[in-house]
Amino acid sequence: MRFGILGETRAWRDDGTEVPLGGPARRALLALLLIRPGQVVPSDRLAGDIDPDGLLSAHALQSQVSRLRAALGAAAAIERTGAGYRIVAADDDVDARRFERLAGQGREALRDGEAERAVALLREALDLWRGPALAELTESGTARAAAMRLEELRLAALEDRIEGELRLGGHRAAVAELRELVGCHPLRERPAGLLMRALSAEGGQAEALVVFEETRRRLAEELGADPSAELVALHHELLSADPSPSPAAPPAPLTSFVGRDEEVDEVVGLLRVARLVTLLGPGGVGKTRLSAEVAAAEAGEVCFVELAALGDGAGLPRAVLGALGLRERGLQVGDGPRTPVDRLIAALSDRVLLLVLDNCEHVVEDAAALAARLLATCPRLRVLTTSREPLGVIGEHLHQVRPLGGDAAVRLFTDRARAVRRGFAADPRRVRRICAALDDLPLAIELAAARLRTLDLGELEGRLNDRLGVAARGSRPADSRHRTLRSVVAWSWDLLSEPEQRAARRFTVFAASATAESARRVCGTDAETLDSLVDKSLLEVSRGRYRMLETIRAYGAERLDEAGESDSARHAHARHVLELVRTADPHLRRSGQLEWLPIVAAEHENLLSAVRWAVDAPDVATALELLASAAAYLWIRGVSAAAAPYAIRLLGALGDTPPDGLGEEYATCVLLAASDRETWRRHRPAAEKALAAAWPGDRAGRCPAVLLLWMMRNAGGGNAARAAFTFLSAQHDCPEPWARAVARYVSGFGALGDRDVAQAERDFGAAAEEFRVLGDRWGTALALDMLAGLAGGRGDHARAIALTDEALTLTGLLGAREDAADLLINRGDYLVAADDVEAARADYAKAADLARRAGSTTCLGAALRGLGDIALGEGDLDEAERLYAEAVERIAPHWIRSLGHRVRTLAGLGRVAEARGDHATARARYREAAEAAAVGGIPVPDTLRLLGLSGALSVALTEAVSRR
């Protein structure tokens, strides 16, 4: 007989029939005996557990035992022994005992590395559970303890099974189950660790770090405990993994690839001998699809850049930076006034990569200039472009993309026809005539085939012949093929209903793609109409977003102008984007930060397009509101420079008087335009007054992000910095919590200026906590970095390292790779001070690699400085000198955030010279370090403390300061 207590208590005969056990008292009695089969359970315990009220007498208990014996029959014996009873049953006849055996064997197999066997055993064990263990005995103390033990074993077995599945590669399937498990058991660390591993294996390192952060916080808040050593080690492992951003992949194919396999091989072969290849051909011939297939066939790293959405060539370098996954600037650091092209060169100078620039024809001159510059400065780079005309760059190899061959065209038509008409079959000769009439252009063929949903083949052929005026054509020049394609697009358009035409022409205002909701609202349509446009190949759906091929977009834009709807459609688009960024803005400063950043990032090109239209319209209010509402996104994501040209143009048209009621928005615009010195000089005073009026300290304004951005912009010193500090410090009592956190952060700098380190630490600590409560990783990381610096300055290296670890986690979540490099350098400095040289070497080396890939020359220089310090400490003067010399060439000399690294690098060269006995050179280097410190306003005592030097450097510092 078999027994079950993992769920409702039940018994089955060997033939599988169930034994009727009777009422709840009898089931409870059997369950209590089965907890430990073969062991005696005292009568008084049985009575007390069956009836906690104490009403079950010894006689009543004996009666229940007799009835249970009768129900079980001879198959199972219940014996009276001494003062109690026991059931005679083999362990494997009880599901709970069998579960324990299988779970233990599974755990041993997992420990021995036999993941497949472990998973099979653990699944068999877990399948025995039918519900909560000992379900009838919830009031029983004995049963409650046994049930808790079994539930703990079940959870452990479940975790073991999932770990085994992860070892077998089942990461994706495990994520949902682990999320549910973590949600049900938020204080249990092992599921959190398994979820972190599963997410990381699927490329979700940032999500994995979020899980750690949330688990750490829950443990601290609810238990007052830190994460276990195992979870902390996993966290460090994730932080140590390569966080380099992944370049943009080619667009996912929506349909099969027909007829160009040999051409793919030909272009791949050409790229082995040529560094610049252009796929040349008219619209609709298949250049983009061919380039995507070539990219997919590449064995090495590829970055695919779609240029169709660019309004002009000025944004081309930023588009490439974005596709490479690189920020234009860090959250708090940067390389000074470097251009996006400089950043690209730094990022690609040593990188083996195929860069694909798709749809170059409307920015061909800028594409040619950028390709020539990158190829000249990045020797391991190759470039593949698609265009309707050559770039005209020396060394360019042209590959003419021609229409499909006859048989391939027939296959394409048949393939697409079967997608809309099940079982489509036709005489290949008739299909061939249709394809020939379409000049064998892939896009024309796809548009025609899509019409077979509502037309039969004869109707399709007749209508095409009428439209094109010819039944068959031979090979013809590209301009004629363009006219053919335009005619087919126009024919497809004319067959649309009026609601479909209106939706299609209004969709052309989207810069690249749109969500379903955005498309419905801006186009004034419904889901059914959009789906109909997809069915007719006028729209595509890729990665959950609607998009339109450029040939169709160009035709639709003409129809939009003809209908007189261009301004109204673009106004609707701009207002919709404004509504989106307004909705996102508060979330970007709170716990929804990680959820909303990718949502807004997906609309980046639409945002810039909306701003461009509003500036050109001009619709001043919409333009200012767009820039202000998007400010937090632009800064956190490191793409604020993309909006600068529009901000500069807008201010040029506005003058230096803020529009009524838009003072904060005006100030934000001034900040975004600050890269232009004349614009900044002219507009800063008015912007400062507008901000002071909007944020008097006792009430909140509309644009909190501008407060912190204003301080960071003015961090270089002078009147603007003092005004920013005074203004921001007044926000301590502001009702807006994020503004109060900013005020705490800014007050820390005031305390530092007064040399009150203790107060500065209190202010930065309060800011970090307030940012953390709000869920703002950006602000928290800024405050933690300052706290780490203060801890390191007073010699508490362990705390400095711990704080930097947390800041690294947060910047990793935000994708701030340059900031990660900066923080790794800081941690390396703390580790050196703590005498952990090997760990510091690893941090400096990793920071250098990150900085190279991110194109941050100053961060790279700072990392090399750290490695130079280690080489000098180990007595390798030649290596130290090489590293210092390379570092000093890379560190920006006039950038405030790089000043300390530059001073330390120059002093390092002085130390090398002094160690060699070259006192004249040492003195000259020390003087350079002292002058750099003096120019940056670093006091002499602080510089001496920074460098740990005296003597020659002290004299040099004194001389430098006296000369100033």
PDB file of C-alpha atoms in Angstrom, residues 162-370:
ATOM      1  CA  ILE A 162      16.540  25.035 -11.034  1.00  0.00           C
ATOM      2  CA  GLU A 163      20.293  25.191 -10.483  1.00  0.00           C
ATOM      3  CA  GLY A 164      20.647  21.930 -12.385  1.00  0.00           C
ATOM      4  CA  GLU A 165      18.561  23.315 -15.232  1.00  0.00           C
ATOM      5  CA  LEU A 166      20.704  26.446 -15.301  1.00  0.00           C
ATOM      6  CA  ARG A 167      23.799  24.279 -15.616  1.00  0.00           C
ATOM      7  CA  LEU A 168      22.138  22.589 -18.586  1.00  0.00           C
ATOM      8  CA  GLY A 169      21.509  25.953 -20.252  1.00  0.00           C
ATOM      9  CA  GLY A 170      17.863  26.464 -19.357  1.00  0.00           C
ATOM     10  CA  HIS A 171      18.327  30.087 -18.323  1.00  0.00           C
ATOM     11  CA  ARG A 172      15.426  31.635 -20.197  1.00  0.00           C
ATOM     12  CA  ALA A 173      12.850  29.134 -18.971  1.00  0.00           C
ATOM     13  CA  ALA A 174      14.062  29.519 -15.385  1.00  0.00           C
ATOM     14  CA  VAL A 175      13.728  33.305 -15.155  1.00  0.00           C
ATOM     15  CA  ALA A 176       9.926  33.439 -14.784  1.00  0.00           C
ATOM     16  CA  GLU A 177       9.901  30.637 -12.195  1.00  0.00           C
ATOM     17  CA  LEU A 178      12.686  32.266 -10.223  1.00  0.00           C
ATOM     18  CA  ARG A 179      10.970  35.661 -10.260  1.00  0.00           C
ATOM     19  CA  GLU A 180       7.889  34.047  -8.742  1.00  0.00           C
ATOM     20  CA  LEU A 181      10.007  32.209  -6.183  1.00  0.00           C
ATOM     21  CA  VAL A 182      11.835  35.399  -5.165  1.00  0.00           C
ATOM     22  CA  GLY A 183       8.493  37.187  -4.897  1.00  0.00           C
ATOM     23  CA  CYS A 184       7.119  34.501  -2.566  1.00  0.00           C
ATOM     24  CA  HIS A 185      10.306  34.256  -0.488  1.00  0.00           C
ATOM     25  CA  PRO A 186      11.908  37.731  -0.665  1.00  0.00           C
ATOM     26  CA  LEU A 187      14.299  37.085   2.241  1.00  0.00           C
ATOM     27  CA  ARG A 188      15.605  33.795   0.858  1.00  0.00           C
ATOM     28  CA  GLU A 189      18.992  34.439  -0.742  1.00  0.00           C
ATOM     29  CA  ARG A 190      19.521  31.362  -2.879  1.00  0.00           C
ATOM     30  CA  PRO A 191      16.623  32.018  -5.303  1.00  0.00           C
ATOM     31  CA  ALA A 192      17.870  35.585  -5.619  1.00  0.00           C
ATOM     32  CA  GLY A 193      21.340  34.303  -6.486  1.00  0.00           C
ATOM     33  CA  LEU A 194      19.961  31.826  -9.022  1.00  0.00           C
ATOM     34  CA  LEU A 195      17.855  34.572 -10.606  1.00  0.00           C
ATOM     35  CA  MET A 196      20.924  36.799 -10.843  1.00  0.00           C
ATOM     36  CA  ARG A 197      22.802  34.014 -12.636  1.00  0.00           C
ATOM     37  CA  ALA A 198      19.904  33.274 -14.999  1.00  0.00           C
ATOM     38  CA  LEU A 199      19.458  36.934 -15.920  1.00  0.00           C
ATOM     39  CA  SER A 200      23.178  37.461 -16.424  1.00  0.00           C
ATOM     40  CA  ALA A 201      23.410  34.396 -18.681  1.00  0.00           C
ATOM     41  CA  GLU A 202      20.647  35.882 -20.843  1.00  0.00           C
ATOM     42  CA  GLY A 203      22.518  39.165 -21.184  1.00  0.00           C
ATOM     43  CA  GLY A 204      20.567  40.896 -18.400  1.00  0.00           C
ATOM     44  CA  GLN A 205      23.488  41.866 -16.195  1.00  0.00           C
ATOM     45  CA  ALA A 206      21.803  45.129 -15.216  1.00  0.00           C
ATOM     46  CA  GLU A 207      18.645  43.276 -14.168  1.00  0.00           C
ATOM     47  CA  ALA A 208      20.760  40.843 -12.179  1.00  0.00           C
ATOM     48  CA  LEU A 209      22.372  43.713 -10.310  1.00  0.00           C
ATOM     49  CA  VAL A 210      18.904  45.111  -9.574  1.00  0.00           C
ATOM     50  CA  VAL A 211      17.976  41.788  -7.943  1.00  0.00           C
ATOM     51  CA  PHE A 212      21.032  42.036  -5.690  1.00  0.00           C
ATOM     52  CA  GLU A 213      20.270  45.628  -4.768  1.00  0.00           C
ATOM     53  CA  GLU A 214      16.653  44.811  -3.890  1.00  0.00           C
ATOM     54  CA  THR A 215      17.648  41.724  -1.884  1.00  0.00           C
ATOM     55  CA  ARG A 216      20.314  43.623   0.023  1.00  0.00           C
ATOM     56  CA  ARG A 217      17.832  46.355   0.895  1.00  0.00           C
ATOM     57  CA  ARG A 218      15.141  43.925   2.061  1.00  0.00           C
ATOM     58  CA  LEU A 219      17.599  42.060   4.272  1.00  0.00           C
ATOM     59  CA  ALA A 220      18.778  45.316   5.807  1.00  0.00           C
ATOM     60  CA  GLU A 221      15.289  46.726   6.359  1.00  0.00           C
ATOM     61  CA  GLU A 222      13.554  43.585   7.633  1.00  0.00           C
ATOM     62  CA  LEU A 223      16.350  41.625   9.330  1.00  0.00           C
ATOM     63  CA  GLY A 224      19.061  44.212   9.882  1.00  0.00           C
ATOM     64  CA  ALA A 225      21.435  41.803   8.124  1.00  0.00           C
ATOM     65  CA  ASP A 226      23.882  41.946   5.226  1.00  0.00           C
ATOM     66  CA  PRO A 227      23.775  39.539   2.263  1.00  0.00           C
ATOM     67  CA  SER A 228      25.633  36.269   2.678  1.00  0.00           C
ATOM     68  CA  ALA A 229      29.222  35.892   1.557  1.00  0.00           C
ATOM     69  CA  GLU A 230      28.014  33.729  -1.366  1.00  0.00           C
ATOM     70  CA  LEU A 231      25.618  36.387  -2.646  1.00  0.00           C
ATOM     71  CA  VAL A 232      28.219  39.123  -2.222  1.00  0.00           C
ATOM     72  CA  ALA A 233      30.733  36.998  -4.145  1.00  0.00           C
ATOM     73  CA  LEU A 234      28.210  36.543  -6.959  1.00  0.00           C
ATOM     74  CA  HIS A 235      27.629  40.289  -6.964  1.00  0.00           C
ATOM     75  CA  HIS A 236      31.355  40.903  -7.325  1.00  0.00           C
ATOM     76  CA  GLU A 237      31.503  38.290 -10.072  1.00  0.00           C
ATOM     77  CA  LEU A 238      28.823  40.156 -12.013  1.00  0.00           C
ATOM     78  CA  LEU A 239      30.594  43.456 -11.461  1.00  0.00           C
ATOM     79  CA  SER A 240      33.810  41.866 -12.690  1.00  0.00           C
ATOM     80  CA  ALA A 241      32.173  40.534 -15.841  1.00  0.00           C
ATOM     81  CA  ASP A 242      32.814  42.531 -18.991  1.00  0.00           C
ATOM     82  CA  PRO A 243      30.153  45.256 -18.932  1.00  0.00           C
ATOM     83  CA  SER A 244      31.057  46.574 -22.358  1.00  0.00           C
ATOM     84  CA  PRO A 245      27.984  47.617 -24.305  1.00  0.00           C
ATOM     85  CA  SER A 246      26.906  45.434 -27.199  1.00  0.00           C
ATOM     86  CA  PRO A 247      26.787  47.108 -30.613  1.00  0.00           C
ATOM     87  CA  ALA A 248      23.448  47.261 -32.409  1.00  0.00           C
ATOM     88  CA  ALA A 249      22.655  44.049 -34.270  1.00  0.00           C
ATOM     89  CA  PRO A 250      21.286  43.919 -37.804  1.00  0.00           C
ATOM     90  CA  PRO A 251      17.487  44.189 -38.016  1.00  0.00           C
ATOM     91  CA  ALA A 252      15.766  40.880 -37.349  1.00  0.00           C
ATOM     92  CA  PRO A 253      14.599  39.284 -40.630  1.00  0.00           C
ATOM     93  CA  LEU A 254      10.818  39.255 -40.975  1.00  0.00           C
ATOM     94  CA  THR A 255      10.724  36.959 -44.004  1.00  0.00           C
ATOM     95  CA  SER A 256      12.868  34.331 -45.689  1.00  0.00           C
ATOM     96  CA  PHE A 257      15.937  35.386 -47.657  1.00  0.00           C
ATOM     97  CA  VAL A 258      15.571  34.425 -51.311  1.00  0.00           C
ATOM     98  CA  GLY A 259      17.966  34.371 -54.229  1.00  0.00           C
ATOM     99  CA  ARG A 260      21.123  36.100 -52.967  1.00  0.00           C
ATOM    100  CA  ASP A 261      23.150  33.460 -51.092  1.00  0.00           C
ATOM    101  CA  GLU A 262      26.004  33.633 -53.583  1.00  0.00           C
ATOM    102  CA  GLU A 263      25.940  37.430 -53.442  1.00  0.00           C
ATOM    103  CA  VAL A 264      26.317  37.313 -49.663  1.00  0.00           C
ATOM    104  CA  ASP A 265      29.429  35.161 -50.066  1.00  0.00           C
ATOM    105  CA  GLU A 266      30.753  37.558 -52.704  1.00  0.00           C
ATOM    106  CA  VAL A 267      30.377  40.627 -50.459  1.00  0.00           C
ATOM    107  CA  VAL A 268      31.827  38.803 -47.440  1.00  0.00           C
ATOM    108  CA  GLY A 269      34.820  37.895 -49.598  1.00  0.00           C
ATOM    109  CA  LEU A 270      35.168  41.469 -50.808  1.00  0.00           C
ATOM    110  CA  LEU A 271      35.275  42.731 -47.225  1.00  0.00           C
ATOM    111  CA  ARG A 272      38.261  40.480 -46.581  1.00  0.00           C
ATOM    112  CA  VAL A 273      40.359  42.510 -49.020  1.00  0.00           C
ATOM    113  CA  ALA A 274      38.646  45.918 -48.919  1.00  0.00           C
ATOM    114  CA  ARG A 275      38.033  48.103 -45.870  1.00  0.00           C
ATOM    115  CA  LEU A 276      35.199  50.113 -47.453  1.00  0.00           C
ATOM    116  CA  VAL A 277      32.494  48.446 -49.526  1.00  0.00           C
ATOM    117  CA  THR A 278      29.346  50.187 -50.748  1.00  0.00           C
ATOM    118  CA  LEU A 279      26.258  48.260 -51.803  1.00  0.00           C
ATOM    119  CA  LEU A 280      24.893  50.410 -54.612  1.00  0.00           C
ATOM    120  CA  GLY A 281      21.436  50.325 -56.151  1.00  0.00           C
ATOM    121  CA  PRO A 282      18.019  51.959 -56.457  1.00  0.00           C
ATOM    122  CA  GLY A 283      15.401  51.937 -53.722  1.00  0.00           C
ATOM    123  CA  GLY A 284      13.615  48.642 -53.213  1.00  0.00           C
ATOM    124  CA  VAL A 285      16.364  46.525 -54.773  1.00  0.00           C
ATOM    125  CA  GLY A 286      17.261  44.871 -51.452  1.00  0.00           C
ATOM    126  CA  LYS A 287      20.419  46.648 -50.279  1.00  0.00           C
ATOM    127  CA  THR A 288      19.422  46.769 -46.608  1.00  0.00           C
ATOM    128  CA  ARG A 289      18.440  43.101 -46.511  1.00  0.00           C
ATOM    129  CA  LEU A 290      21.660  42.087 -48.250  1.00  0.00           C
ATOM    130  CA  SER A 291      23.755  44.154 -45.819  1.00  0.00           C
ATOM    131  CA  ALA A 292      21.949  42.544 -42.875  1.00  0.00           C
ATOM    132  CA  GLU A 293      22.662  39.054 -44.224  1.00  0.00           C
ATOM    133  CA  VAL A 294      26.321  39.962 -44.788  1.00  0.00           C
ATOM    134  CA  ALA A 295      26.511  41.268 -41.215  1.00  0.00           C
ATOM    135  CA  ALA A 296      24.936  38.069 -39.903  1.00  0.00           C
ATOM    136  CA  ALA A 297      27.507  36.013 -41.835  1.00  0.00           C
ATOM    137  CA  GLU A 298      30.424  37.893 -40.243  1.00  0.00           C
ATOM    138  CA  ALA A 299      32.410  35.902 -37.707  1.00  0.00           C
ATOM    139  CA  GLY A 300      33.604  38.979 -35.808  1.00  0.00           C
ATOM    140  CA  GLU A 301      31.953  41.928 -34.097  1.00  0.00           C
ATOM    141  CA  VAL A 302      29.417  43.929 -36.122  1.00  0.00           C
ATOM    142  CA  CYS A 303      27.649  47.233 -35.493  1.00  0.00           C
ATOM    143  CA  PHE A 304      24.606  48.002 -37.670  1.00  0.00           C
ATOM    144  CA  VAL A 305      23.617  51.691 -37.897  1.00  0.00           C
ATOM    145  CA  GLU A 306      20.292  52.628 -39.473  1.00  0.00           C
ATOM    146  CA  LEU A 307      20.536  56.183 -40.836  1.00  0.00           C
ATOM    147  CA  ALA A 308      17.124  56.585 -42.468  1.00  0.00           C
ATOM    148  CA  ALA A 309      15.713  58.395 -39.418  1.00  0.00           C
ATOM    149  CA  LEU A 310      18.405  61.113 -39.426  1.00  0.00           C
ATOM    150  CA  GLY A 311      17.093  64.543 -40.306  1.00  0.00           C
ATOM    151  CA  ASP A 312      20.540  65.703 -41.442  1.00  0.00           C
ATOM    152  CA  GLY A 313      24.147  64.572 -41.505  1.00  0.00           C
ATOM    153  CA  ALA A 314      25.105  66.490 -38.354  1.00  0.00           C
ATOM    154  CA  GLY A 315      23.643  63.721 -36.212  1.00  0.00           C
ATOM    155  CA  LEU A 316      25.528  60.919 -37.979  1.00  0.00           C
ATOM    156  CA  PRO A 317      28.432  60.570 -35.478  1.00  0.00           C
ATOM    157  CA  ARG A 318      25.969  60.502 -32.571  1.00  0.00           C
ATOM    158  CA  ALA A 319      23.910  57.854 -34.346  1.00  0.00           C
ATOM    159  CA  VAL A 320      27.017  55.681 -34.621  1.00  0.00           C
ATOM    160  CA  LEU A 321      27.871  56.284 -30.944  1.00  0.00           C
ATOM    161  CA  GLY A 322      24.365  55.224 -29.999  1.00  0.00           C
ATOM    162  CA  ALA A 323      24.510  52.086 -32.131  1.00  0.00           C
ATOM    163  CA  LEU A 324      27.822  51.175 -30.475  1.00  0.00           C
ATOM    164  CA  GLY A 325      26.082  51.475 -27.111  1.00  0.00           C
ATOM    165  CA  LEU A 326      28.275  54.410 -26.074  1.00  0.00           C
ATOM    166  CA  ARG A 327      27.218  57.480 -24.165  1.00  0.00           C
ATOM    167  CA  GLU A 328      28.266  60.960 -25.252  1.00  0.00           C
ATOM    168  CA  ARG A 329      29.145  61.787 -21.657  1.00  0.00           C
ATOM    169  CA  GLY A 330      29.095  60.195 -18.217  1.00  0.00           C
ATOM    170  CA  LEU A 331      26.782  60.920 -15.321  1.00  0.00           C
ATOM    171  CA  GLN A 332      29.418  63.031 -13.635  1.00  0.00           C
ATOM    172  CA  VAL A 333      32.606  62.764 -15.646  1.00  0.00           C
ATOM    173  CA  GLY A 334      33.725  63.547 -19.142  1.00  0.00           C
ATOM    174  CA  ASP A 335      36.621  64.315 -21.388  1.00  0.00           C
ATOM    175  CA  GLY A 336      35.916  68.000 -21.735  1.00  0.00           C
ATOM    176  CA  PRO A 337      34.898  69.596 -25.021  1.00  0.00           C
ATOM    177  CA  ARG A 338      35.470  66.556 -27.258  1.00  0.00           C
ATOM    178  CA  THR A 339      33.396  65.979 -30.367  1.00  0.00           C
ATOM    179  CA  PRO A 340      31.434  62.780 -31.051  1.00  0.00           C
ATOM    180  CA  VAL A 341      33.881  62.000 -33.863  1.00  0.00           C
ATOM    181  CA  ASP A 342      36.805  62.216 -31.424  1.00  0.00           C
ATOM    182  CA  ARG A 343      34.930  59.862 -29.127  1.00  0.00           C
ATOM    183  CA  LEU A 344      34.326  57.419 -31.973  1.00  0.00           C
ATOM    184  CA  ILE A 345      37.975  57.436 -32.976  1.00  0.00           C
ATOM    185  CA  ALA A 346      39.042  56.742 -29.399  1.00  0.00           C
ATOM    186  CA  ALA A 347      36.522  53.903 -29.088  1.00  0.00           C
ATOM    187  CA  LEU A 348      37.376  52.254 -32.428  1.00  0.00           C
ATOM    188  CA  SER A 349      41.113  52.909 -32.700  1.00  0.00           C
ATOM    189  CA  ASP A 350      42.107  49.358 -31.642  1.00  0.00           C
ATOM    190  CA  ARG A 351      38.818  47.544 -32.202  1.00  0.00           C
ATOM    191  CA  VAL A 352      38.219  44.823 -34.794  1.00  0.00           C
ATOM    192  CA  LEU A 353      34.742  45.637 -36.055  1.00  0.00           C
ATOM    193  CA  LEU A 354      32.553  45.763 -39.163  1.00  0.00           C
ATOM    194  CA  LEU A 355      30.556  49.002 -39.177  1.00  0.00           C
ATOM    195  CA  VAL A 356      27.452  48.892 -41.380  1.00  0.00           C
ATOM    196  CA  LEU A 357      25.992  52.284 -42.365  1.00  0.00           C
ATOM    197  CA  ASP A 358      22.577  51.689 -43.918  1.00  0.00           C
ATOM    198  CA  ASN A 359      20.711  54.228 -46.097  1.00  0.00           C
ATOM    199  CA  CYS A 360      23.484  56.770 -46.628  1.00  0.00           C
ATOM    200  CA  GLU A 361      22.020  58.502 -49.701  1.00  0.00           C
ATOM    201  CA  HIS A 362      20.390  61.461 -47.883  1.00  0.00           C
ATOM    202  CA  VAL A 363      23.541  62.148 -45.819  1.00  0.00           C
ATOM    203  CA  VAL A 364      26.069  60.897 -48.354  1.00  0.00           C
ATOM    204  CA  GLU A 365      28.599  63.740 -47.934  1.00  0.00           C
ATOM    205  CA  ASP A 366      28.668  63.433 -44.150  1.00  0.00           C
ATOM    206  CA  ALA A 367      28.795  59.630 -44.382  1.00  0.00           C
ATOM    207  CA  ALA A 368      31.743  59.870 -46.758  1.00  0.00           C
ATOM    208  CA  ALA A 369      33.609  62.268 -44.465  1.00  0.00           C
ATOM    209  CA  LEU A 370      32.990  60.145 -41.374  1.00  0.00           C
TER     210      LEU A 370
END
